Coordinates of C-alpha atoms in Angstrom, one line a residue:
M25 CA 10.7 -18.4 0.5
S26 CA 9.9 -18.1 -3.2
L27 CA 7.0 -20.5 -2.8
V28 CA 5.3 -18.3 -0.2
V29 CA 5.8 -15.3 -2.5
L30 CA 4.1 -17.2 -5.3
N31 CA 1.4 -18.4 -2.8
Y32 CA 0.3 -14.8 -2.1
F33 CA 0.8 -13.7 -5.7
D34 CA -1.6 -16.3 -6.9
R35 CA -4.3 -15.7 -4.4
Q36 CA -4.2 -12.0 -5.1
T37 CA -4.8 -12.3 -8.8
L38 CA -8.6 -12.6 -8.7
S39 CA -9.1 -9.7 -6.3
I40 CA -6.9 -7.4 -8.4
L41 CA -8.7 -8.4 -11.6
K42 CA -12.1 -8.5 -9.9
P43 CA -13.7 -5.7 -12.0
I44 CA -12.5 -7.2 -15.3
V45 CA -13.4 -10.8 -14.5
K46 CA -16.8 -9.7 -13.1
T47 CA -17.6 -8.2 -16.5
A48 CA -16.1 -11.1 -18.5
L49 CA -18.0 -13.8 -16.7
D50 CA -21.0 -11.7 -15.8
F51 CA -21.3 -11.9 -12.0
D52 CA -21.8 -9.3 -9.1
D53 CA -20.5 -8.7 -5.6
H54 CA -22.8 -11.3 -4.1
A55 CA -21.4 -13.9 -6.5
Y56 CA -17.9 -12.7 -5.7
S57 CA -18.6 -13.6 -2.1
L58 CA -19.4 -17.1 -3.2
L59 CA -16.0 -17.3 -4.9
T60 CA -14.3 -16.4 -1.7
F61 CA -16.4 -19.1 0.0
A62 CA -15.4 -21.6 -2.6
F63 CA -11.7 -20.8 -1.9
M64 CA -11.9 -20.7 1.9
L65 CA -14.0 -23.8 2.7
P66 CA -11.4 -26.3 1.4
Y67 CA -8.7 -23.9 2.6
I68 CA -10.0 -24.4 6.2
V69 CA -10.2 -28.2 5.9
M70 CA -6.8 -28.5 4.3
Y71 CA -5.1 -26.2 6.9
V72 CA -5.7 -28.9 9.5
V73 CA -4.9 -31.8 7.2
S74 CA -1.7 -30.3 5.8
G75 CA -0.3 -29.6 9.3
R76 CA -0.7 -33.2 10.3
L77 CA 0.7 -34.4 6.9
I78 CA 3.8 -32.3 7.4
D79 CA 4.4 -33.6 10.9
R80 CA 4.1 -37.1 9.5
F81 CA 5.9 -36.9 6.1
G82 CA 8.1 -33.8 6.3
T83 CA 8.3 -30.7 4.3
R84 CA 10.0 -32.0 1.1
I85 CA 7.2 -34.0 -0.4
C86 CA 4.3 -32.1 1.1
M87 CA 5.5 -28.6 0.0
T88 CA 6.1 -29.9 -3.6
V89 CA 2.6 -31.4 -3.9
F90 CA 1.0 -28.4 -2.4
A91 CA 2.8 -26.0 -4.8
V92 CA 2.1 -28.0 -7.9
G93 CA -1.5 -28.2 -6.9
W94 CA -2.1 -24.5 -6.4
S95 CA -0.2 -23.7 -9.6
I96 CA -2.5 -26.0 -11.6
A97 CA -5.5 -24.4 -9.9
N98 CA -4.2 -21.0 -11.0
I99 CA -3.9 -22.1 -14.6
A100 CA -7.4 -23.6 -14.4
S101 CA -8.7 -20.2 -13.2
G102 CA -7.3 -18.5 -16.2
M103 CA -9.0 -21.1 -18.5
S104 CA -12.4 -20.6 -16.9
H105 CA -15.3 -19.8 -19.3
S106 CA -18.0 -19.8 -16.7
F107 CA -18.6 -18.8 -13.1
A108 CA -19.0 -22.4 -12.1
H109 CA -15.6 -23.3 -13.7
L110 CA -14.0 -20.4 -11.9
A111 CA -15.5 -21.4 -8.6
A112 CA -14.2 -24.9 -8.9
S113 CA -10.7 -23.7 -9.8
R114 CA -10.8 -21.4 -6.7
A115 CA -11.8 -24.3 -4.5
F116 CA -8.9 -26.3 -5.8
L117 CA -6.6 -23.4 -5.1
G118 CA -8.0 -23.2 -1.6
A119 CA -7.3 -26.8 -1.0
A120 CA -3.6 -26.6 -2.0
E121 CA -2.4 -23.2 -0.6
P122 CA -2.6 -23.5 3.2
G123 CA 0.1 -26.2 3.5
V124 CA 2.9 -23.7 2.9
F125 CA 2.5 -22.0 6.3
P126 CA 2.8 -25.1 8.6
A127 CA 5.7 -26.3 6.4
L128 CA 7.6 -23.1 6.9
Q129 CA 7.0 -23.1 10.7
R130 CA 8.3 -26.7 10.9
A131 CA 11.3 -25.9 8.8
I132 CA 12.3 -22.9 11.0
L133 CA 12.0 -25.0 14.2
N134 CA 14.2 -27.7 12.5
W135 CA 16.9 -25.4 11.3
V136 CA 17.0 -22.2 13.4
P137 CA 18.4 -21.9 16.9
V138 CA 16.0 -20.5 19.5
E139 CA 17.8 -17.2 19.9
R140 CA 17.3 -16.4 16.2
R141 CA 13.8 -17.8 15.7
T142 CA 11.8 -14.7 16.1
L143 CA 13.8 -13.0 13.4
A144 CA 13.5 -16.0 11.1
I145 CA 9.8 -16.2 11.7
S146 CA 9.6 -12.4 11.0
I147 CA 11.4 -12.9 7.7
V148 CA 9.5 -15.9 6.4
T149 CA 6.0 -15.3 7.7
P150 CA 5.5 -11.9 5.9
A151 CA 7.6 -13.1 2.9
G152 CA 4.2 -13.6 1.2
N153 CA 4.0 -9.8 1.2
L154 CA 6.6 -9.8 -1.6
G155 CA 4.0 -11.7 -3.7
A156 CA 1.4 -9.1 -2.7
I157 CA 3.8 -6.3 -3.5
L158 CA 4.6 -7.7 -6.9
A159 CA 1.1 -8.8 -7.7
P160 CA -0.6 -5.4 -8.5
P161 CA 2.1 -4.2 -11.1
M162 CA 2.8 -7.6 -12.5
I163 CA -0.8 -8.7 -12.8
A164 CA -1.7 -5.4 -14.4
L165 CA 1.2 -5.8 -16.9
L166 CA 0.3 -9.4 -17.7
A167 CA -3.4 -8.6 -18.1
T168 CA -2.6 -5.7 -20.4
A169 CA -0.2 -7.8 -22.5
F170 CA -1.9 -11.2 -22.5
S171 CA -5.5 -10.5 -21.3
W172 CA -6.7 -11.4 -17.8
R173 CA -6.4 -15.1 -18.6
G174 CA -2.6 -14.8 -19.0
A175 CA -2.4 -13.2 -15.6
F176 CA -3.5 -16.5 -14.1
I177 CA -1.8 -19.0 -16.5
I178 CA 1.7 -17.6 -16.7
P179 CA 2.3 -17.4 -12.9
G180 CA 0.9 -20.9 -12.6
I181 CA 3.4 -22.3 -15.1
I182 CA 6.2 -20.6 -13.1
G183 CA 4.9 -22.1 -9.9
I184 CA 5.2 -25.6 -11.2
G185 CA 8.9 -25.0 -12.0
V186 CA 9.6 -23.5 -8.6
A187 CA 7.9 -26.5 -6.9
L188 CA 10.2 -28.9 -8.8
L189 CA 13.2 -26.8 -7.6
W190 CA 12.0 -27.2 -4.0
W191 CA 11.9 -31.0 -4.5
F192 CA 15.5 -31.1 -5.5
T193 CA 16.9 -28.7 -3.0
D194 CA 15.0 -29.4 0.3
S195 CA 17.1 -31.5 2.6
R196 CA 15.8 -34.9 3.6
E197 CA 17.2 -34.6 7.1
A198 CA 17.2 -31.3 9.0
P199 CA 19.5 -30.8 12.0
A200 CA 16.6 -31.2 14.4
A201 CA 16.3 -34.8 13.2
K202 CA 19.7 -35.5 14.8
R203 CA 18.9 -34.1 18.2
V204 CA 16.0 -34.2 20.6
E205 CA 14.6 -30.8 21.3
Q206 CA 13.6 -30.3 24.9
A207 CA 10.1 -29.1 25.2
P208 CA 8.8 -27.0 28.1
A209 CA 7.8 -29.2 31.0
A210 CA 4.1 -28.3 30.8
A211 CA 3.9 -28.4 27.0
P212 CA 1.6 -30.8 25.2
A213 CA 3.3 -33.9 23.8
S214 CA 0.8 -34.5 21.0
A215 CA -1.3 -32.5 18.6
T216 CA -4.6 -33.7 20.2
S217 CA -3.4 -32.7 23.7
L218 CA -3.1 -29.1 22.5
L219 CA -6.9 -28.9 22.7
K220 CA -6.6 -29.4 26.5
D221 CA -4.2 -26.5 27.0
K222 CA -5.9 -23.2 27.9
R223 CA -3.0 -21.2 26.4
F224 CA -3.6 -22.8 23.0
L225 CA -7.4 -22.5 23.3
A226 CA -6.9 -18.7 24.0
I227 CA -4.8 -18.4 20.8
V228 CA -7.6 -20.3 19.0
A229 CA -10.2 -17.9 20.2
V230 CA -8.1 -14.9 19.3
R231 CA -7.5 -16.3 15.7
M232 CA -11.2 -16.8 15.3
I233 CA -11.8 -13.1 16.3
S234 CA -8.9 -11.4 14.5
D235 CA -8.3 -13.3 11.3
P236 CA -11.4 -12.0 9.4
V237 CA -9.7 -8.6 9.3
W238 CA -6.8 -9.9 7.2
Y239 CA -8.9 -12.0 4.9
F240 CA -11.4 -9.2 4.2
Y241 CA -8.6 -6.7 3.4
L242 CA -6.9 -9.4 1.2
F243 CA -9.9 -10.2 -0.9
W244 CA -11.8 -6.9 -0.9
I245 CA -9.4 -4.0 -0.7
P246 CA -8.1 -4.1 -4.3
G247 CA -11.6 -3.9 -5.6
Y248 CA -12.5 -1.2 -3.1
L249 CA -9.7 1.0 -4.2
Q250 CA -10.8 0.7 -7.8
E251 CA -14.6 0.8 -7.4
R252 CA -14.9 3.3 -4.5
V253 CA -11.7 5.3 -4.3
G254 CA -11.4 5.6 -8.1
L255 CA -8.0 4.0 -8.8
S256 CA -7.5 2.5 -12.3
L257 CA -5.9 -0.9 -12.7
S258 CA -2.6 0.7 -13.7
E259 CA -2.7 3.1 -10.7
L260 CA -3.4 0.2 -8.4
G261 CA -0.4 -1.5 -9.9
L262 CA 1.8 1.4 -8.8
V263 CA 0.5 1.7 -5.2
G264 CA -1.2 -1.6 -4.3
G265 CA 2.0 -3.1 -3.0
I266 CA 2.9 -0.3 -0.6
P267 CA 0.9 -1.7 2.4
Y268 CA 2.6 -5.1 2.0
L269 CA 6.1 -3.6 1.7
V270 CA 5.6 -1.6 4.9
A271 CA 4.2 -4.6 6.7
M272 CA 7.2 -6.8 5.7
L273 CA 9.7 -4.2 6.9
S274 CA 7.7 -3.7 10.2
C275 CA 7.8 -7.4 10.9
L276 CA 11.6 -7.5 10.3
M277 CA 12.3 -4.6 12.6
L278 CA 10.1 -5.9 15.4
G279 CA 11.4 -9.5 15.0
R280 CA 14.9 -8.2 15.5
F281 CA 13.7 -6.2 18.5
V282 CA 12.2 -9.3 20.1
D283 CA 15.4 -11.3 19.5
R284 CA 17.5 -8.6 21.1
R285 CA 15.3 -8.4 24.1
T286 CA 15.4 -12.2 24.4
G287 CA 19.2 -12.0 24.2
R288 CA 19.2 -9.7 27.2
G289 CA 17.3 -12.1 29.3
H290 CA 13.8 -11.0 28.8
D291 CA 11.0 -13.5 28.3
T292 CA 10.2 -13.8 24.5
I293 CA 6.5 -14.5 25.2
R294 CA 6.0 -11.5 27.4
V295 CA 7.8 -9.2 24.9
Q296 CA 5.6 -10.5 22.1
L297 CA 2.4 -10.0 24.1
W298 CA 3.4 -6.5 24.8
L299 CA 4.0 -5.8 21.1
L300 CA 0.6 -7.4 20.2
G301 CA -1.1 -5.1 22.7
I302 CA 0.6 -1.9 21.4
T303 CA -0.1 -2.7 17.7
A304 CA -3.7 -3.6 18.4
A305 CA -4.4 -0.1 19.7
L306 CA -3.8 1.2 16.1
M307 CA -6.6 -0.9 14.5
P308 CA -9.6 1.4 15.3
L309 CA -8.1 3.6 12.6
G310 CA -9.6 1.2 10.1
A311 CA -13.0 2.5 10.8
L312 CA -12.0 5.8 9.1
I313 CA -11.3 4.4 5.6
T314 CA -14.7 5.2 4.2
M315 CA -14.7 8.7 5.7
T316 CA -12.0 9.9 3.3
S317 CA -12.1 10.5 -0.4
S318 CA -8.3 10.8 -0.5
A319 CA -6.5 7.9 -2.1
F320 CA -3.4 8.8 0.0
L321 CA -5.2 8.7 3.3
A322 CA -7.1 5.5 2.4
I323 CA -3.8 3.7 1.5
L324 CA -2.2 5.0 4.6
I325 CA -4.9 3.5 6.8
I326 CA -4.9 0.3 4.8
T327 CA -1.1 0.1 5.3
I328 CA -1.4 0.4 9.1
V329 CA -4.1 -2.3 9.2
I330 CA -2.3 -4.7 7.0
S331 CA 1.0 -4.1 8.9
V332 CA -0.7 -4.9 12.2
C333 CA -2.3 -8.1 10.8
Q334 CA 1.1 -9.3 9.6
I335 CA 2.8 -8.4 12.9
W336 CA 0.1 -10.5 14.6
F337 CA 0.7 -13.5 12.4
V338 CA 4.4 -13.4 13.2
G339 CA 3.5 -13.0 16.9
F340 CA 1.2 -16.1 16.8
N341 CA 4.0 -18.2 15.4
V342 CA 6.5 -16.9 18.0
L343 CA 4.0 -17.8 20.7
L344 CA 3.6 -21.3 19.3
A345 CA 7.4 -21.8 19.0
G346 CA 7.9 -20.6 22.6
L347 CA 5.0 -22.4 24.3
F348 CA 4.9 -25.8 22.5
P349 CA 7.4 -28.4 21.2
A350 CA 8.5 -28.6 17.6
N351 CA 6.8 -31.9 16.9
V352 CA 3.4 -30.4 17.2
N353 CA 4.0 -26.9 15.8
A354 CA 3.0 -27.7 12.2
S355 CA -0.2 -29.2 13.5
A356 CA -0.8 -26.2 15.7
V357 CA -0.3 -23.8 12.8
G358 CA -2.7 -25.9 10.7
M359 CA -5.4 -25.9 13.4
L360 CA -5.1 -22.1 14.1
G361 CA -5.1 -21.3 10.4
A362 CA -8.3 -23.4 10.0
V363 CA -10.2 -21.8 12.8
G364 CA -9.2 -18.3 11.7
A365 CA -10.2 -19.0 8.2
S366 CA -13.6 -20.4 9.4
T367 CA -14.8 -17.1 10.8
S368 CA -13.2 -15.3 7.9
L369 CA -15.2 -17.6 5.5
L370 CA -18.5 -16.5 7.2
L371 CA -17.6 -12.8 6.9
N372 CA -16.6 -13.1 3.3
L373 CA -19.7 -15.1 2.5
F374 CA -22.0 -12.3 3.7
A375 CA -19.7 -9.4 2.9
G376 CA -21.1 -8.9 -0.6
S377 CA -24.7 -8.6 0.7
I378 CA -23.6 -6.3 3.5
V379 CA -21.7 -4.0 1.1
M380 CA -24.7 -3.9 -1.3
Q381 CA -27.2 -3.1 1.5
F382 CA -25.3 -1.0 4.0
G383 CA -22.0 0.0 2.3
Y384 CA -18.4 -0.6 3.4
L385 CA -18.7 1.5 6.6
A386 CA -20.5 -1.3 8.6
I387 CA -17.8 -3.8 7.9
F388 CA -14.8 -1.6 8.4
A389 CA -16.1 -0.3 11.7
G390 CA -16.8 -3.8 13.0
L391 CA -13.4 -5.1 12.0
A392 CA -11.7 -2.1 13.7
V393 CA -12.3 -3.5 17.2
L394 CA -11.4 -7.1 16.8
H395 CA -7.7 -6.9 17.5
P396 CA -8.1 -4.8 20.7
I397 CA -10.5 -7.5 22.0
S398 CA -8.0 -10.2 21.0
A399 CA -5.1 -8.4 22.8
V400 CA -7.1 -8.4 26.0
I401 CA -7.8 -12.1 25.8
L402 CA -4.1 -12.9 25.3
A403 CA -3.1 -10.7 28.2
L404 CA -5.6 -12.3 30.5
V405 CA -4.9 -15.9 29.7
I406 CA -1.3 -16.2 28.6
G407 CA 0.1 -13.1 30.3
R408 CA -1.2 -14.0 33.7
T409 CA 0.1 -17.6 33.5
R410 CA 3.6 -16.4 32.5
P411 CA 6.2 -15.9 35.2
K412 CA 7.2 -12.3 35.4
H413 CA 10.9 -13.0 35.2
A414 CA 10.8 -16.0 32.9
T415 CA 13.5 -16.5 30.3
A416 CA 13.0 -17.8 26.8

């Protein structure tokens, strides 16, 4: 779990230090969009590749290589003396970071019994929020004490050490390796056959629609709070982690709720679809962010949106674990992460130009309707094909 915490910590560094780094390396919001593009293009490609690698070689070697890679990229970001150097470092970071998520999904399916999986997924999936919670105060402290470069370099060094710990502690053989997990009768037997399953294709479509909300908030909200709401870097350090803390607690409570319902004989998939629909109804509140000058109200709305995004990411992994066998889950997570990041890449590529020409309102209003649309798609495709009294 410490690796996913570092994963999110490292990717937050640039967005938190955006105003400082923009001044130091002399670039604008349009160029910042190019930095997010440089991160996300290899991120998309490696999401697919890393999932297949994990299914082939396991979590021990793959996670170690990925973590060392993104830590080196973070150190390189701190050593950048030009925009081009920073862009190259962000591309390297994007190539190394996505492997952590399919690795965690595969580890859970290997080690955790089905009646506890939702809670396990609810703990591990939003664990990165700890990194996002720690990032604002720690990065502000590091930048103040060692300059903005130290805020990149020091966490990178720590990350290499944690990666080596993973290598020595990860088991070579999980319990799942000693048993054959029975897959649902209609479940795909290979990663490529997933693409012929309409349930998986529905989840693909939904990730393409809804993921841009998360990526925009991840990359742009810290700068928005400083440049438009008026928070200083130290103030952001105090309150910037609140949305992620609330999101993590929300995932834990709802994960426990789903497991309890499953234990009482309810179908996990139907319960999860119901939760996704209820939480999606909250997302239109995101359109109101630019209509308030209150930092409290802005952070409250941001907290709701980020919490829903995280609840949905947990929900996607629960759907994958319940609908498809373990031997294709890492590949499924990789493919879904890639398609979601693809549409997110397009948004972030043009976000700077949109903000400069039309302001933030156009983007926030558009993002506010994406989760409700996604909830309808899931209900129509997966909900209708699910037996009403199915058990997990």
